[in-house]
mmCIF file of C-alpha atoms and ligand atoms in Angstrom:
data_model
loop_
_atom_site.group_PDB
_atom_site.id
_atom_site.type_symbol
_atom_site.label_atom_id
_atom_site.label_comp_id
_atom_site.label_asym_id
_atom_site.label_seq_id
_atom_site.Cartn_x
_atom_site.Cartn_y
_atom_site.Cartn_z
ATOM 1 C CA MET A 1 13.534 -30.089 1.414
ATOM 2 C CA SER A 2 16.477 -30.580 3.646
ATOM 3 C CA ALA A 3 19.545 -27.648 2.570
ATOM 4 C CA LEU A 4 21.547 -31.136 1.750
ATOM 5 C CA GLY A 5 18.811 -31.856 -1.346
ATOM 6 C CA VAL A 6 19.164 -28.511 -2.476
ATOM 7 C CA VAL A 7 23.249 -27.809 -2.902
ATOM 8 C CA ALA A 8 23.041 -31.396 -4.262
ATOM 9 C CA ASP A 9 22.973 -29.568 -7.314
ATOM 10 C CA TRP A 10 26.327 -28.326 -6.686
ATOM 11 C CA LEU A 11 28.090 -31.225 -6.143
ATOM 12 C CA ARG A 12 29.693 -33.309 -8.159
ATOM 13 C CA CYS A 13 31.423 -36.905 -7.972
ATOM 14 C CA PRO A 14 34.865 -37.263 -6.582
ATOM 15 C CA VAL A 15 35.396 -40.014 -8.462
ATOM 16 C CA CYS A 16 34.050 -38.932 -12.260
ATOM 17 C CA ALA A 17 33.326 -35.931 -11.887
ATOM 18 C CA GLY A 18 29.723 -35.763 -13.236
ATOM 19 C CA PRO A 19 26.728 -34.473 -11.333
ATOM 20 C CA LEU A 20 25.658 -35.600 -7.891
ATOM 21 C CA ALA A 21 22.099 -36.034 -6.951
ATOM 22 C CA LEU A 22 20.190 -36.771 -3.703
ATOM 23 C CA ASP A 23 18.490 -40.111 -3.780
ATOM 24 C CA ASP A 24 16.731 -40.781 -0.369
ATOM 25 C CA ARG A 25 20.157 -40.363 1.993
ATOM 26 C CA THR A 26 22.402 -41.649 -1.070
ATOM 27 C CA LEU A 27 24.279 -39.624 -3.325
ATOM 28 C CA ARG A 28 24.762 -40.559 -6.522
ATOM 29 C CA CYS A 29 26.318 -39.731 -9.989
ATOM 30 C CA PRO A 30 24.797 -41.293 -13.522
ATOM 31 C CA ASP A 31 28.072 -43.630 -13.608
ATOM 32 C CA ARG A 32 27.150 -45.105 -10.069
ATOM 33 C CA HIS A 33 28.908 -44.104 -7.589
ATOM 34 C CA SER A 34 27.217 -43.955 -4.526
ATOM 35 C CA PHE A 35 27.649 -41.758 -0.937
ATOM 36 C CA ASP A 36 25.234 -42.308 1.441
ATOM 37 C CA VAL A 37 24.439 -39.439 4.073
ATOM 38 C CA ALA A 38 25.498 -40.113 7.510
ATOM 39 C CA ARG A 39 23.317 -40.532 10.061
ATOM 40 C CA GLN A 40 24.555 -37.147 11.922
ATOM 41 C CA GLY A 41 23.215 -35.112 8.120
ATOM 42 C CA TYR A 42 27.321 -35.067 6.457
ATOM 43 C CA VAL A 43 28.488 -36.275 3.358
ATOM 44 C CA ASN A 44 31.557 -38.264 3.299
ATOM 45 C CA LEU A 45 33.392 -36.542 -0.501
ATOM 46 C CA LEU A 46 37.066 -37.075 0.140
ATOM 47 C CA GLY A 47 37.428 -40.605 -0.808
ATOM 48 C CA HIS A 48 40.579 -41.284 1.535
ATOM 49 C CA ALA A 49 41.376 -41.735 4.750
ATOM 50 C CA ALA A 50 41.349 -37.851 6.482
ATOM 51 C CA PRO A 51 45.165 -36.782 6.042
ATOM 52 C CA ARG A 52 46.613 -36.195 9.914
ATOM 53 C CA ASN A 53 46.479 -32.307 10.042
ATOM 54 C CA ALA A 54 42.249 -32.414 10.065
ATOM 55 C CA ASP A 55 41.132 -31.201 13.185
ATOM 56 C CA THR A 56 40.263 -33.835 15.891
ATOM 57 C CA ALA A 57 36.776 -33.541 18.377
ATOM 58 C CA GLU A 58 38.447 -32.673 20.837
ATOM 59 C CA MET A 59 40.026 -29.463 18.723
ATOM 60 C CA VAL A 60 36.533 -29.073 16.654
ATOM 61 C CA ALA A 61 34.787 -28.802 21.100
ATOM 62 C CA ALA A 62 36.832 -25.944 21.900
ATOM 63 C CA ARG A 63 36.264 -24.353 18.219
ATOM 64 C CA ALA A 64 33.160 -24.864 19.396
ATOM 65 C CA ARG A 65 32.830 -23.678 22.796
ATOM 66 C CA PHE A 66 35.116 -20.540 21.837
ATOM 67 C CA LEU A 67 32.983 -19.085 18.967
ATOM 68 C CA ASP A 68 29.580 -19.964 20.440
ATOM 69 C CA ALA A 69 30.815 -18.137 23.773
ATOM 70 C CA GLY A 70 30.953 -14.793 21.270
ATOM 71 C CA TRP A 71 35.149 -13.853 21.594
ATOM 72 C CA TYR A 72 35.159 -13.934 18.410
ATOM 73 C CA ALA A 73 32.175 -11.908 17.074
ATOM 74 C CA PRO A 74 33.717 -9.218 14.576
ATOM 75 C CA ILE A 75 35.222 -11.535 13.180
ATOM 76 C CA ALA A 76 32.138 -12.887 11.862
ATOM 77 C CA GLU A 77 30.414 -9.723 11.476
ATOM 78 C CA ALA A 78 32.625 -8.422 9.603
ATOM 79 C CA VAL A 79 33.050 -11.971 7.242
ATOM 80 C CA ALA A 80 29.096 -11.861 7.417
ATOM 81 C CA ASP A 81 29.512 -7.716 5.912
ATOM 82 C CA ALA A 82 31.678 -8.951 2.908
ATOM 83 C CA ILE A 83 29.328 -12.139 1.570
ATOM 84 C CA ALA A 84 26.615 -10.446 2.355
ATOM 85 C CA GLY A 85 24.012 -10.180 -1.035
ATOM 86 C CA CYS A 86 25.575 -13.810 -1.574
ATOM 87 C CA ARG A 87 23.350 -16.466 -3.006
ATOM 88 C CA ALA A 88 25.246 -19.588 -2.737
ATOM 89 C CA ILE A 89 28.455 -19.506 -0.615
ATOM 90 C CA VAL A 90 30.590 -22.758 0.475
ATOM 91 C CA GLU A 91 33.081 -21.628 2.942
ATOM 92 C CA VAL A 92 36.074 -24.118 3.248
ATOM 93 C CA GLY A 93 37.645 -25.990 5.778
ATOM 94 C CA ALA A 94 34.620 -23.921 7.619
ATOM 95 C CA GLY A 95 35.463 -26.260 10.461
ATOM 96 C CA THR A 96 32.262 -26.038 12.570
ATOM 97 C CA GLY A 97 31.175 -23.915 10.095
ATOM 98 C CA HIS A 98 30.324 -21.438 12.675
ATOM 99 C CA TYR A 99 31.090 -18.257 10.365
ATOM 100 C CA LEU A 100 28.950 -19.389 7.646
ATOM 101 C CA ALA A 101 25.927 -20.149 10.116
ATOM 102 C CA SER A 102 26.341 -16.401 11.545
ATOM 103 C CA ALA A 103 26.564 -15.222 7.856
ATOM 104 C CA LEU A 104 23.050 -16.768 6.605
ATOM 105 C CA SER A 105 21.459 -15.887 10.018
ATOM 106 C CA ALA A 106 22.743 -12.233 9.250
ATOM 107 C CA GLY A 107 20.269 -9.183 7.667
ATOM 108 C CA GLY A 108 19.828 -9.593 4.171
ATOM 109 C CA ASN A 109 20.876 -13.214 3.303
ATOM 110 C CA GLU A 110 17.586 -14.856 4.559
ATOM 111 C CA GLY A 111 17.362 -16.443 0.820
ATOM 112 C CA ALA A 112 21.086 -17.830 1.064
ATOM 113 C CA LEU A 113 21.908 -21.182 1.019
ATOM 114 C CA GLY A 114 25.242 -22.274 2.436
ATOM 115 C CA LEU A 115 28.033 -25.551 2.081
ATOM 116 C CA ALA A 116 30.475 -26.430 4.701
ATOM 117 C CA THR A 117 33.409 -28.587 3.461
ATOM 118 C CA ASP A 118 35.986 -29.588 5.562
ATOM 119 C CA VAL A 119 38.383 -32.422 5.628
ATOM 120 C CA SER A 120 37.813 -33.272 9.627
ATOM 121 C CA VAL A 121 34.999 -35.377 9.906
ATOM 122 C CA PRO A 122 34.069 -34.680 13.304
ATOM 123 C CA ALA A 123 34.062 -30.585 12.306
ATOM 124 C CA CYS A 124 31.518 -31.577 9.381
ATOM 125 C CA ARG A 125 28.931 -33.510 11.785
ATOM 126 C CA ARG A 126 28.967 -30.138 13.599
ATOM 127 C CA ALA A 127 28.835 -28.092 11.018
ATOM 128 C CA ALA A 128 26.037 -30.171 9.458
ATOM 129 C CA ARG A 129 23.361 -29.005 11.763
ATOM 130 C CA ALA A 130 24.824 -25.360 12.209
ATOM 131 C CA HIS A 131 22.128 -23.549 10.475
ATOM 132 C CA PRO A 132 19.040 -24.930 8.530
ATOM 133 C CA ARG A 133 20.165 -23.308 4.922
ATOM 134 C CA MET A 134 23.840 -24.765 5.377
ATOM 135 C CA ALA A 135 25.097 -28.452 4.567
ATOM 136 C CA ALA A 136 28.666 -30.099 5.109
ATOM 137 C CA VAL A 137 30.793 -32.335 3.661
ATOM 138 C CA VAL A 138 34.412 -34.156 4.147
ATOM 139 C CA ALA A 139 36.644 -32.362 1.098
ATOM 140 C CA ASP A 140 39.792 -31.734 0.512
ATOM 141 C CA THR A 141 40.650 -28.108 -0.688
ATOM 142 C CA TRP A 142 44.204 -28.913 -1.648
ATOM 143 C CA ALA A 143 42.752 -31.879 -3.686
ATOM 144 C CA GLY A 144 39.980 -30.454 -5.152
ATOM 145 C CA LEU A 145 36.494 -28.871 -4.480
ATOM 146 C CA PRO A 146 33.654 -32.181 -5.099
ATOM 147 C CA LEU A 147 32.123 -29.091 -6.617
ATOM 148 C CA LEU A 148 30.850 -27.976 -10.268
ATOM 149 C CA ASP A 149 32.042 -25.870 -12.144
ATOM 150 C CA SER A 150 30.225 -22.214 -11.641
ATOM 151 C CA CYS A 151 28.054 -23.259 -9.194
ATOM 152 C CA VAL A 152 28.570 -20.414 -6.016
ATOM 153 C CA ASP A 153 28.387 -16.570 -5.819
ATOM 154 C CA ALA A 154 30.723 -16.946 -3.850
ATOM 155 C CA VAL A 155 33.970 -18.666 -1.242
ATOM 156 C CA LEU A 156 34.768 -17.980 2.231
ATOM 157 C CA CYS A 157 38.074 -19.596 3.874
ATOM 158 C CA VAL A 158 38.362 -18.622 7.420
ATOM 159 C CA PHE A 159 41.669 -19.099 8.973
ATOM 160 C CA ALA A 160 42.125 -22.565 6.518
ATOM 161 C CA PRO A 161 43.684 -23.923 3.611
ATOM 162 C CA ARG A 162 43.452 -21.753 -0.041
ATOM 163 C CA ASN A 163 43.920 -23.270 -2.795
ATOM 164 C CA LEU A 164 42.458 -20.188 -5.424
ATOM 165 C CA ASP A 165 42.756 -22.336 -8.433
ATOM 166 C CA GLU A 166 39.540 -24.381 -7.613
ATOM 167 C CA PHE A 167 37.410 -21.203 -5.922
ATOM 168 C CA ARG A 168 37.951 -20.089 -9.855
ATOM 169 C CA ARG A 169 36.975 -22.890 -10.819
ATOM 170 C CA VAL A 170 33.930 -23.334 -8.948
ATOM 171 C CA LEU A 171 32.992 -19.609 -8.809
ATOM 172 C CA VAL A 172 30.384 -17.714 -11.221
ATOM 173 C CA PRO A 173 32.197 -15.298 -13.556
ATOM 174 C CA GLY A 174 32.549 -12.036 -11.012
ATOM 175 C CA GLY A 175 31.962 -14.375 -7.954
ATOM 176 C CA ARG A 176 33.386 -12.961 -4.381
ATOM 177 C CA VAL A 177 36.361 -14.773 -2.333
ATOM 178 C CA VAL A 178 36.639 -13.732 1.575
ATOM 179 C CA VAL A 179 38.650 -15.281 2.928
ATOM 180 C CA VAL A 180 40.238 -14.070 6.398
ATOM 181 C CA VAL A 181 43.567 -14.173 7.289
ATOM 182 C CA PRO A 182 45.473 -13.437 10.945
ATOM 183 C CA GLY A 183 47.565 -10.200 11.391
ATOM 184 C CA PRO A 184 51.359 -10.358 12.492
ATOM 185 C CA GLU A 185 50.466 -9.260 15.852
ATOM 186 C CA HIS A 186 46.984 -11.355 16.014
ATOM 187 C CA LEU A 187 47.115 -12.976 19.601
ATOM 188 C CA ALA A 188 50.973 -11.644 20.056
ATOM 189 C CA GLU A 189 50.988 -11.840 23.950
ATOM 190 C CA LEU A 190 49.047 -15.554 23.937
ATOM 191 C CA ARG A 191 51.469 -16.561 21.373
ATOM 192 C CA ALA A 192 54.382 -15.202 23.476
ATOM 193 C CA ALA A 193 53.776 -16.201 26.674
ATOM 194 C CA GLN A 194 52.692 -19.742 25.680
ATOM 195 C CA GLY A 195 55.173 -20.044 22.838
ATOM 196 C CA LEU A 196 52.867 -20.987 19.858
ATOM 197 C CA LEU A 197 53.381 -20.803 16.992
ATOM 198 C CA GLU A 198 54.357 -18.104 15.472
ATOM 199 C CA ILE A 199 52.077 -16.480 12.410
ATOM 200 C CA GLU A 200 53.919 -16.006 8.573
ATOM 201 C CA ASP A 201 54.343 -11.921 7.768
ATOM 202 C CA ASP A 202 52.509 -9.826 5.227
ATOM 203 C CA LYS A 203 50.051 -12.871 4.384
ATOM 204 C CA ALA A 204 46.978 -10.808 4.060
ATOM 205 C CA GLU A 205 48.899 -8.158 1.429
ATOM 206 C CA ARG A 206 50.399 -10.809 -0.644
ATOM 207 C CA LEU A 207 47.024 -12.988 -1.103
ATOM 208 C CA ALA A 208 45.638 -9.683 -2.153
ATOM 209 C CA ASP A 209 48.273 -9.314 -4.896
ATOM 210 C CA SER A 210 47.410 -12.296 -6.134
ATOM 211 C CA PHE A 211 43.575 -10.981 -7.440
ATOM 212 C CA GLY A 212 42.360 -9.750 -9.885
ATOM 213 C CA GLU A 213 40.597 -7.378 -7.700
ATOM 214 C CA ALA A 214 41.032 -6.972 -3.638
ATOM 215 C CA THR A 215 39.667 -4.721 -0.673
ATOM 216 C CA LEU A 216 41.801 -5.498 2.788
ATOM 217 C CA ARG A 217 40.114 -4.655 5.747
ATOM 218 C CA ALA A 218 41.613 -4.998 8.960
ATOM 219 C CA VAL A 219 39.592 -5.979 12.680
ATOM 220 C CA GLY A 220 41.587 -5.533 15.539
ATOM 221 C CA PHE A 221 39.793 -6.012 19.297
ATOM 222 C CA PRO A 222 41.158 -6.707 23.197
ATOM 223 C CA LEU A 223 40.099 -10.436 24.159
ATOM 224 C CA ASP A 224 40.517 -10.666 27.813
ATOM 225 C CA LEU A 225 40.556 -14.320 27.947
ATOM 226 C CA ASP A 226 39.632 -16.124 31.174
ATOM 227 C CA GLU A 227 41.370 -19.190 31.631
ATOM 228 C CA ARG A 228 38.656 -21.980 29.897
ATOM 229 C CA ALA A 229 39.132 -19.334 26.515
ATOM 230 C CA ALA A 230 42.660 -19.201 26.342
ATOM 231 C CA THR A 231 42.868 -22.786 26.899
ATOM 232 C CA ASP A 232 40.474 -23.429 24.216
ATOM 233 C CA LEU A 233 42.260 -20.786 22.220
ATOM 234 C CA VAL A 234 45.271 -22.484 22.173
ATOM 235 C CA GLY A 235 43.066 -26.024 22.166
ATOM 236 C CA MET A 236 41.421 -25.407 18.573
ATOM 237 C CA GLY A 237 44.189 -24.397 16.762
ATOM 238 C CA PRO A 238 47.513 -26.315 15.149
ATOM 239 C CA ASN A 239 49.109 -25.736 18.393
ATOM 240 C CA ALA A 240 47.059 -28.228 20.029
ATOM 241 C CA PHE A 241 48.845 -31.126 18.126
ATOM 242 C CA HIS A 242 51.741 -30.375 20.128
ATOM 243 C CA ARG A 243 51.080 -29.001 23.950
ATOM 244 C CA SER A 244 48.338 -29.746 25.781
ATOM 245 C CA GLY A 245 47.089 -28.647 29.763
ATOM 246 C CA PRO A 246 45.207 -25.720 31.695
ATOM 247 C CA VAL A 247 46.236 -22.624 29.821
ATOM 248 C CA PRO A 248 45.801 -19.079 32.308
ATOM 249 C CA ALA A 249 43.840 -16.111 31.988
ATOM 250 C CA THR A 250 45.250 -13.800 29.586
ATOM 251 C CA ARG A 251 44.855 -10.474 27.784
ATOM 252 C CA THR A 252 45.405 -9.969 24.316
ATOM 253 C CA ARG A 253 44.015 -8.978 21.203
ATOM 254 C CA ALA A 254 42.940 -9.943 17.719
ATOM 255 C CA GLU A 255 44.258 -9.023 14.827
ATOM 256 C CA VAL A 256 43.151 -10.231 11.587
ATOM 257 C CA ARG A 257 42.426 -8.851 7.596
ATOM 258 C CA VAL A 258 39.508 -9.932 5.628
ATOM 259 C CA VAL A 259 40.703 -9.953 1.712
ATOM 260 C CA VAL A 260 37.468 -9.578 0.016
ATOM 261 C CA GLY A 261 38.140 -10.063 -3.840
ATOM 262 C CA ARG A 262 37.793 -11.507 -7.373
ATOM 263 C CA LEU A 263 40.126 -14.127 -8.806
ATOM 264 C CA ASP A 264 38.484 -13.479 -12.263
HETATM 265 C C1 SAM B 3 42.179 -23.098 11.815
HETATM 266 S S1 SAM B 3 40.769 -24.363 11.237
HETATM 267 C C2 SAM B 3 39.658 -22.916 11.130
HETATM 268 C C3 SAM B 3 37.816 -23.418 10.726
HETATM 269 C C4 SAM B 3 37.282 -22.333 10.510
HETATM 270 N N1 SAM B 3 37.045 -22.041 9.276
HETATM 271 C C5 SAM B 3 36.782 -21.256 11.864
HETATM 272 O O1 SAM B 3 37.333 -20.297 11.684
HETATM 273 O O2 SAM B 3 36.337 -21.775 12.619
HETATM 274 C C6 SAM B 3 41.223 -24.647 10.416
HETATM 275 C C7 SAM B 3 40.284 -26.284 9.544
HETATM 276 O O3 SAM B 3 40.813 -26.195 8.605
HETATM 277 C C8 SAM B 3 40.915 -27.547 8.517
HETATM 278 N N2 SAM B 3 41.607 -28.156 6.698
HETATM 279 C C9 SAM B 3 42.601 -28.378 7.270
HETATM 280 N N3 SAM B 3 43.226 -28.975 6.548
HETATM 281 C C10 SAM B 3 42.545 -28.730 5.217
HETATM 282 C C11 SAM B 3 42.540 -29.271 3.813
HETATM 283 N N4 SAM B 3 43.753 -29.666 2.627
HETATM 284 N N5 SAM B 3 41.088 -29.245 3.456
HETATM 285 C C12 SAM B 3 39.974 -28.885 4.129
HETATM 286 N N6 SAM B 3 39.757 -28.517 5.361
HETATM 287 C C13 SAM B 3 41.698 -28.654 5.838
HETATM 288 C C14 SAM B 3 40.466 -28.179 9.451
HETATM 289 O O4 SAM B 3 40.303 -29.532 9.763
HETATM 290 C C15 SAM B 3 40.083 -27.436 9.812
HETATM 291 O O5 SAM B 3 38.744 -27.676 10.291
#
């Protein structure tokens, strides 16, 4: 059975909140609302057009090149460690699904299943193909996740919008939340050289305080970016909306915080 066939048990109808079931290539609820599986394997449960901040196809392609080249491998390893042992994992704002796919491939996670959600259709097209035990659904984290209550034991959120009330609702009691946020010095040299958007201070500490229980791990490593990687790194983020063109090779440093906690 496809990953979507299994993960369909977690999904709820975005119209009436009834449980969805996969019938051939269509998800249906008992009230007969139906959502077709796209040719590329994802399902759109958004119910409206994607908002303007959804990543574009160009941003998603830049992200895929950058992440597949391994530049952020230490972050992927930290994420895989943080969700080790979880069996049912949803990654929200998953982009290409890189982190969830890496975690599913990591030792100890052989039987785990994953669902990537993102408001961007081009992102979900990629995420649907990222791992055989992972499905992808177009959904808006802020509008509410198309997931049943208490259906997953981990929620993963890497550099993406959060909705702690929804995370709490979809997690089983005692379930784990793993959030990766940039530290204040993340890519400082690149941001200064390119006049990129500033990073909010103290995000990780404030976030950890809002969890019932949390640990915070700092992950930092140097990045000696060539022109291709520097251009992709800028092009895959929010700055892509207001600048374009090649970015010169830059020596900088990734500085992120991995917050692991419980919300109950
Ligand atoms: C900075 S990217 C991070 C992507 C991925 N987590 C990664 O680190 O490779 C932010 C992602 O959040 C998605 N996004 C933005 N607003 C969203 C929302 N309201 N609901 C779900 N996804 C959203 C974007 O389309 C984009 O893929």
